[in-house]
Amino acid sequence: MSNKIKIEKNSVQETLLVPLYGRKMCAEKFPELYNDTSARELCEHIDYDFSDLEAKKGSFFYEFGALEAAMRQLDIMWEIREYLKQYPKAAVVNLGCGLDQTGRACDNGSCRIFNLDFPEIIAARNELLPAGDREEHIAADLKDHRWMDRVDGTNGVIFFAAGVFHYFKAAEVKSLVQEMAEHYPGGRLIFDTVGKLGLKLMMSGTLKSMGIDNVEGMFYVDKPGQELQWGERIRISSKGYMLGYYDMKSPGIRAGHRFLAHVGDDLMHMAVHRAEFAVPVSEKE
């Protein structure tokens, strides 16, 4: 990009910048844990007043928020890379992609990358992050399952949804995952959840801005073993979101951050889940 892309205040595109800036800050503060430089490079190509975010970046809780976003991305990257070891030509599909570049970070040189989001988000992504080789941006509403017709899972497929399903109703997530299991036997989905308390405390401001005052009916998970029983063809396993994959003992991470990480995993029920879509017996024979 030769020219900077201007992002206006109070625009849809502006909502993409908070997680982007959080990843940039985390890479700067905790490089041994999180060494991705793509967020910094992208911020340098955006014409936007980051001063409000700059003013917050030294605070303890803002640091933890950035760590939270980074840990989720690291967890998902671990899962993608493990899947690609078995299916190197698989489709890697970012559901609700925003300006996230996890697919590119995990690119093994032979997989295909798909990025899905609402049309206005894909329009911004096309300006800032034009699709590369073996990559496609798809403008779609995830709740309209016709987008599945555009994603070929013949050589394997791993989907991931980072911070996306919190804004869905529980029935919508169940329907989506069941439909994916039908379309993509042998595929895999990685997604994160919080419990009811976590949804109320962590997401209340964002949900209220969307006109959602009551979390009843929204998608939260307190007991994965019971609440994620979506059918015989969908096998779920779960790990803690903050500490399930990494111990967070890298330089610069405070003891208080690790304490909050335990609170998040244990009390807020923050978790990352792997849903494996079984191949029907009739297809194996």
Tab-separated table of C-alpha atoms in Angstrom:
chain	number	residue	atom	x	y	z
A	1	MET	CA	0.000	0.000	0.000
A	2	SER	CA	1.510	3.312	-1.049
A	3	ASN	CA	-1.101	5.560	0.587
A	4	LYS	CA	-2.607	5.368	4.039
A	5	ILE	CA	-6.236	4.291	4.337
A	6	LYS	CA	-8.309	6.761	6.362
A	7	ILE	CA	-10.593	5.357	9.053
A	8	GLU	CA	-13.234	7.745	10.355
A	9	LYS	CA	-14.346	8.008	13.985
A	10	ASN	CA	-17.643	6.280	14.824
A	11	SER	CA	-17.532	4.160	11.674
A	12	VAL	CA	-17.934	0.406	11.293
A	13	GLN	CA	-14.280	0.219	10.279
A	14	GLU	CA	-13.263	1.865	13.574
A	15	THR	CA	-14.525	-1.160	15.525
A	16	LEU	CA	-11.810	-3.219	13.820
A	17	LEU	CA	-9.010	-1.115	15.274
A	18	VAL	CA	-9.297	-1.933	18.990
A	19	PRO	CA	-8.353	-5.643	18.667
A	20	LEU	CA	-5.794	-4.725	15.992
A	21	TYR	CA	-4.125	-2.184	18.275
A	22	GLY	CA	-4.258	-4.642	21.184
A	23	ARG	CA	-2.305	-7.206	19.142
A	24	LYS	CA	0.206	-4.515	18.153
A	25	MET	CA	0.722	-3.516	21.789
A	26	CYS	CA	1.059	-7.109	22.958
A	27	ALA	CA	3.743	-7.816	20.352
A	28	GLU	CA	5.656	-4.750	21.564
A	29	LYS	CA	5.359	-5.485	25.287
A	30	PHE	CA	5.671	-9.289	25.271
A	31	PRO	CA	7.736	-10.196	22.170
A	32	GLU	CA	8.942	-13.529	23.580
A	33	LEU	CA	5.345	-14.676	23.943
A	34	TYR	CA	3.810	-12.971	20.933
A	35	ASN	CA	6.131	-11.975	18.105
A	36	ASP	CA	3.641	-11.209	15.326
A	37	THR	CA	4.534	-7.884	13.667
A	38	SER	CA	1.659	-7.793	11.164
A	39	ALA	CA	-0.575	-5.665	13.424
A	40	ARG	CA	2.104	-2.968	13.765
A	41	GLU	CA	2.704	-2.924	10.016
A	42	LEU	CA	-1.015	-2.637	9.341
A	43	CYS	CA	-1.458	0.211	11.860
A	44	GLU	CA	1.274	2.125	10.034
A	45	HIS	CA	-0.875	2.042	6.880
A	46	ILE	CA	-3.966	3.436	8.601
A	47	ASP	CA	-4.746	7.147	8.868
A	48	TYR	CA	-6.411	7.273	12.272
A	49	ASP	CA	-5.927	9.096	15.571
A	50	PHE	CA	-4.688	6.357	17.908
A	51	SER	CA	-4.046	8.794	20.788
A	52	ASP	CA	-6.932	7.518	22.952
A	53	LEU	CA	-5.624	3.957	22.682
A	54	GLU	CA	-2.040	5.131	23.224
A	55	ALA	CA	-3.090	6.815	26.472
A	56	LYS	CA	-4.477	3.544	27.839
A	57	LYS	CA	-1.700	1.184	26.854
A	58	GLY	CA	0.316	1.508	30.060
A	59	SER	CA	-2.569	0.561	32.335
A	60	PHE	CA	-2.606	-2.836	34.034
A	61	PHE	CA	-6.083	-3.790	32.801
A	62	TYR	CA	-5.491	-2.619	29.243
A	63	GLU	CA	-2.326	-4.712	29.179
A	64	PHE	CA	-4.351	-7.694	30.333
A	65	GLY	CA	-6.962	-7.046	27.653
A	66	ALA	CA	-4.219	-7.072	25.019
A	67	LEU	CA	-2.815	-10.285	26.492
A	68	GLU	CA	-6.268	-11.817	26.380
A	69	ALA	CA	-6.596	-11.130	22.649
A	70	ALA	CA	-3.067	-12.406	21.999
A	71	MET	CA	-3.546	-15.623	23.991
A	72	ARG	CA	-6.697	-16.410	22.042
A	73	GLN	CA	-4.865	-15.932	18.758
A	74	LEU	CA	-1.916	-18.064	19.927
A	75	ASP	CA	-4.286	-20.852	20.995
A	76	ILE	CA	-6.040	-20.821	17.636
A	77	MET	CA	-2.752	-20.720	15.715
A	78	TRP	CA	-1.585	-23.794	17.646
A	79	GLU	CA	-4.746	-25.655	16.622
A	80	ILE	CA	-4.483	-24.621	12.964
A	81	ARG	CA	-0.854	-25.690	12.683
A	82	GLU	CA	-1.625	-29.052	14.263
A	83	TYR	CA	-4.425	-29.648	11.746
A	84	LEU	CA	-2.244	-28.620	8.799
A	85	LYS	CA	0.350	-31.217	9.783
A	86	GLN	CA	-2.253	-33.853	8.899
A	87	TYR	CA	-3.972	-31.986	6.053
A	88	PRO	CA	-1.399	-29.625	4.495
A	89	LYS	CA	-3.683	-28.591	1.614
A	90	ALA	CA	-6.680	-27.863	3.830
A	91	ALA	CA	-8.852	-24.759	3.726
A	92	VAL	CA	-8.206	-22.419	6.683
A	93	VAL	CA	-11.375	-20.399	7.251
A	94	ASN	CA	-11.573	-17.274	9.434
A	95	LEU	CA	-15.205	-16.743	10.493
A	96	GLY	CA	-15.824	-13.078	11.330
A	97	CYS	CA	-12.315	-12.139	10.254
A	98	GLY	CA	-12.222	-8.357	10.752
A	99	LEU	CA	-8.613	-7.357	10.087
A	100	ASP	CA	-7.194	-10.495	11.671
A	101	GLN	CA	-4.314	-12.175	9.798
A	102	THR	CA	-4.190	-15.519	11.594
A	103	GLY	CA	-4.645	-17.435	8.339
A	104	ARG	CA	-1.576	-15.819	6.813
A	105	ALA	CA	0.428	-16.362	10.001
A	106	CYS	CA	-0.266	-20.100	9.716
A	107	ASP	CA	0.225	-20.339	5.939
A	108	ASN	CA	2.291	-23.455	5.152
A	109	GLY	CA	2.628	-22.653	1.464
A	110	SER	CA	-0.023	-25.105	0.265
A	111	CYS	CA	-3.199	-24.466	2.277
A	112	ARG	CA	-6.033	-22.203	1.078
A	113	ILE	CA	-7.176	-19.251	3.186
A	114	PHE	CA	-10.732	-17.903	3.356
A	115	ASN	CA	-11.749	-14.772	5.294
A	116	LEU	CA	-15.479	-14.234	5.924
A	117	ASP	CA	-17.264	-11.186	7.327
A	118	PHE	CA	-20.035	-8.693	6.611
A	119	PRO	CA	-19.774	-6.820	3.286
A	120	GLU	CA	-18.703	-3.512	4.867
A	121	ILE	CA	-15.923	-5.277	6.792
A	122	ILE	CA	-14.726	-7.138	3.705
A	123	ALA	CA	-14.705	-3.820	1.810
A	124	ALA	CA	-12.289	-2.411	4.413
A	125	ARG	CA	-10.230	-5.584	4.335
A	126	ASN	CA	-9.983	-5.451	0.551
A	127	GLU	CA	-8.445	-1.982	0.851
A	128	LEU	CA	-6.077	-2.751	3.700
A	129	LEU	CA	-5.340	-6.443	3.151
A	130	PRO	CA	-6.015	-7.456	-0.461
A	131	ALA	CA	-6.301	-11.215	-0.901
A	132	GLY	CA	-3.037	-12.934	-1.739
A	133	ASP	CA	-2.288	-16.181	-3.535
A	134	ARG	CA	-4.482	-19.065	-2.340
A	135	GLU	CA	-6.601	-16.558	-0.396
A	136	GLU	CA	-10.188	-15.367	-0.804
A	137	HIS	CA	-12.256	-12.739	1.009
A	138	ILE	CA	-15.960	-13.606	1.183
A	139	ALA	CA	-18.649	-11.058	2.062
A	140	ALA	CA	-21.341	-12.991	3.919
A	141	ASP	CA	-23.539	-13.188	6.978
A	142	LEU	CA	-22.449	-16.303	8.882
A	143	LYS	CA	-26.049	-16.947	9.868
A	144	ASP	CA	-26.952	-17.352	6.194
A	145	HIS	CA	-25.439	-20.788	5.628
A	146	ARG	CA	-25.184	-20.369	1.860
A	147	TRP	CA	-21.587	-19.154	2.316
A	148	MET	CA	-20.626	-22.813	2.755
A	149	ASP	CA	-21.153	-23.330	-0.972
A	150	ARG	CA	-18.070	-21.141	-1.573
A	151	VAL	CA	-15.668	-22.986	0.741
A	152	ASP	CA	-14.283	-26.250	-0.625
A	153	GLY	CA	-13.263	-28.667	2.124
A	154	THR	CA	-12.252	-31.543	-0.156
A	155	ASN	CA	-8.642	-31.513	1.084
A	156	GLY	CA	-9.603	-30.882	4.704
A	157	VAL	CA	-10.924	-27.753	6.375
A	158	ILE	CA	-10.367	-26.013	9.693
A	159	PHE	CA	-12.634	-23.141	10.686
A	160	PHE	CA	-11.961	-20.722	13.515
A	161	ALA	CA	-14.114	-18.046	15.137
A	162	ALA	CA	-12.264	-15.717	17.513
A	163	GLY	CA	-14.520	-13.590	19.709
A	164	VAL	CA	-17.411	-14.034	17.288
A	165	PHE	CA	-19.986	-16.364	18.790
A	166	HIS	CA	-20.523	-14.157	21.892
A	167	TYR	CA	-22.817	-12.048	19.692
A	168	PHE	CA	-24.941	-14.989	18.513
A	169	LYS	CA	-27.885	-16.582	20.202
A	170	ALA	CA	-27.191	-20.084	21.509
A	171	ALA	CA	-29.627	-21.627	19.019
A	172	GLU	CA	-27.881	-19.840	16.135
A	173	VAL	CA	-24.478	-21.243	17.065
A	174	LYS	CA	-25.875	-24.756	17.443
A	175	SER	CA	-27.600	-24.565	14.057
A	176	LEU	CA	-24.464	-23.214	12.371
A	177	VAL	CA	-22.174	-25.888	13.804
A	178	GLN	CA	-24.589	-28.693	12.982
A	179	GLU	CA	-24.819	-27.462	9.385
A	180	MET	CA	-21.018	-27.279	9.161
A	181	ALA	CA	-20.753	-30.862	10.413
A	182	GLU	CA	-23.101	-31.958	7.607
A	183	HIS	CA	-21.173	-30.062	4.929
A	184	TYR	CA	-17.646	-30.867	6.082
A	185	PRO	CA	-17.170	-34.416	7.448
A	186	GLY	CA	-13.599	-34.691	8.692
A	187	GLY	CA	-13.413	-30.935	9.226
A	188	ARG	CA	-12.707	-29.080	12.437
A	189	LEU	CA	-13.896	-25.874	14.127
A	190	ILE	CA	-12.029	-23.900	16.791
A	191	PHE	CA	-13.969	-21.290	18.784
A	192	ASP	CA	-13.832	-19.504	22.127
A	193	THR	CA	-16.508	-18.990	24.760
A	194	VAL	CA	-17.057	-17.406	28.140
A	195	GLY	CA	-19.541	-18.376	30.834
A	196	LYS	CA	-22.653	-16.447	31.797
A	197	LEU	CA	-20.822	-14.389	34.430
A	198	GLY	CA	-18.009	-13.640	32.017
A	199	LEU	CA	-20.471	-12.545	29.338
A	200	LYS	CA	-22.189	-10.184	31.756
A	201	LEU	CA	-18.988	-8.636	33.125
A	202	MET	CA	-16.778	-8.584	30.056
A	203	MET	CA	-19.197	-8.064	27.192
A	204	SER	CA	-22.060	-6.061	28.700
A	205	GLY	CA	-21.019	-2.697	27.218
A	206	THR	CA	-20.567	-4.103	23.735
A	207	LEU	CA	-23.796	-6.086	23.865
A	208	LYS	CA	-25.780	-3.067	25.088
A	209	SER	CA	-24.423	-1.007	22.198
A	210	MET	CA	-26.040	-3.634	19.959
A	211	GLY	CA	-29.375	-3.307	21.771
A	212	ILE	CA	-28.907	-6.491	23.831
A	213	ASP	CA	-29.668	-5.868	27.526
A	214	ASN	CA	-30.230	-9.440	28.670
A	215	VAL	CA	-27.765	-12.265	28.040
A	216	GLU	CA	-30.441	-14.948	28.394
A	217	GLY	CA	-30.559	-16.809	25.121
A	218	MET	CA	-27.145	-15.510	24.067
A	219	PHE	CA	-24.313	-17.994	23.540
A	220	TYR	CA	-22.310	-18.647	26.693
A	221	VAL	CA	-20.919	-21.892	28.057
A	222	ASP	CA	-20.474	-22.823	31.710
A	223	LYS	CA	-20.434	-26.618	31.347
A	224	PRO	CA	-19.039	-27.651	27.942
A	225	GLY	CA	-19.594	-31.362	28.549
A	226	GLN	CA	-23.329	-30.770	28.911
A	227	GLU	CA	-24.046	-27.629	26.909
A	228	LEU	CA	-22.098	-28.504	23.759
A	229	GLN	CA	-23.775	-31.841	23.077
A	230	TRP	CA	-24.798	-31.016	19.512
A	231	GLY	CA	-25.004	-34.477	17.982
A	232	GLU	CA	-23.161	-37.747	17.533
A	233	ARG	CA	-21.113	-36.386	14.631
A	234	ILE	CA	-19.736	-33.438	16.617
A	235	ARG	CA	-17.017	-34.266	19.149
A	236	ILE	CA	-16.020	-31.428	21.486
A	237	SER	CA	-12.847	-31.045	23.550
A	238	SER	CA	-11.959	-27.939	25.559
A	239	LYS	CA	-9.003	-26.113	27.113
A	240	GLY	CA	-8.621	-23.001	29.234
A	241	TYR	CA	-8.452	-19.868	27.113
A	242	MET	CA	-5.642	-18.087	28.991
A	243	LEU	CA	-3.596	-20.977	30.418
A	244	GLY	CA	-4.744	-24.066	28.545
A	245	TYR	CA	-1.992	-23.860	25.917
A	246	TYR	CA	0.737	-21.609	27.400
A	247	ASP	CA	1.890	-20.916	30.960
A	248	MET	CA	2.189	-17.119	30.493
A	249	LYS	CA	5.563	-17.018	32.258
A	250	SER	CA	7.243	-14.915	29.587
A	251	PRO	CA	9.270	-11.813	30.618
A	252	GLY	CA	7.148	-8.741	31.313
A	253	ILE	CA	3.992	-10.620	32.250
A	254	ARG	CA	3.136	-9.668	35.810
A	255	ALA	CA	2.022	-12.045	38.539
A	256	GLY	CA	-1.229	-10.085	38.578
A	257	HIS	CA	-1.775	-10.897	34.919
A	258	ARG	CA	-1.387	-14.617	35.635
A	259	PHE	CA	-3.775	-14.313	38.575
A	260	LEU	CA	-6.393	-12.721	36.316
A	261	ALA	CA	-5.734	-15.452	33.762
A	262	HIS	CA	-6.677	-18.064	36.389
A	263	VAL	CA	-9.792	-16.040	37.254
A	264	GLY	CA	-10.716	-15.895	33.579
A	265	ASP	CA	-10.305	-19.616	32.981
A	266	ASP	CA	-11.724	-20.840	36.294
A	267	LEU	CA	-14.460	-18.350	37.258
A	268	MET	CA	-15.402	-16.731	33.979
A	269	HIS	CA	-15.206	-20.120	32.211
A	270	MET	CA	-13.123	-18.693	29.376
A	271	ALA	CA	-12.298	-21.605	27.078
A	272	VAL	CA	-11.215	-22.605	23.599
A	273	HIS	CA	-13.090	-25.534	22.080
A	274	ARG	CA	-12.250	-27.940	19.284
A	275	ALA	CA	-15.245	-29.363	17.440
A	276	GLU	CA	-14.372	-32.323	15.218
A	277	PHE	CA	-16.855	-33.338	12.537
A	278	ALA	CA	-16.926	-37.117	12.267
A	279	VAL	CA	-17.103	-38.876	8.920
A	280	PRO	CA	-20.281	-41.018	8.701
A	281	VAL	CA	-19.640	-44.774	8.739
A	282	SER	CA	-21.229	-45.091	5.273
A	283	GLU	CA	-18.561	-42.739	3.837
A	284	LYS	CA	-15.697	-44.654	5.437
A	285	GLU	CA	-16.685	-47.941	3.836
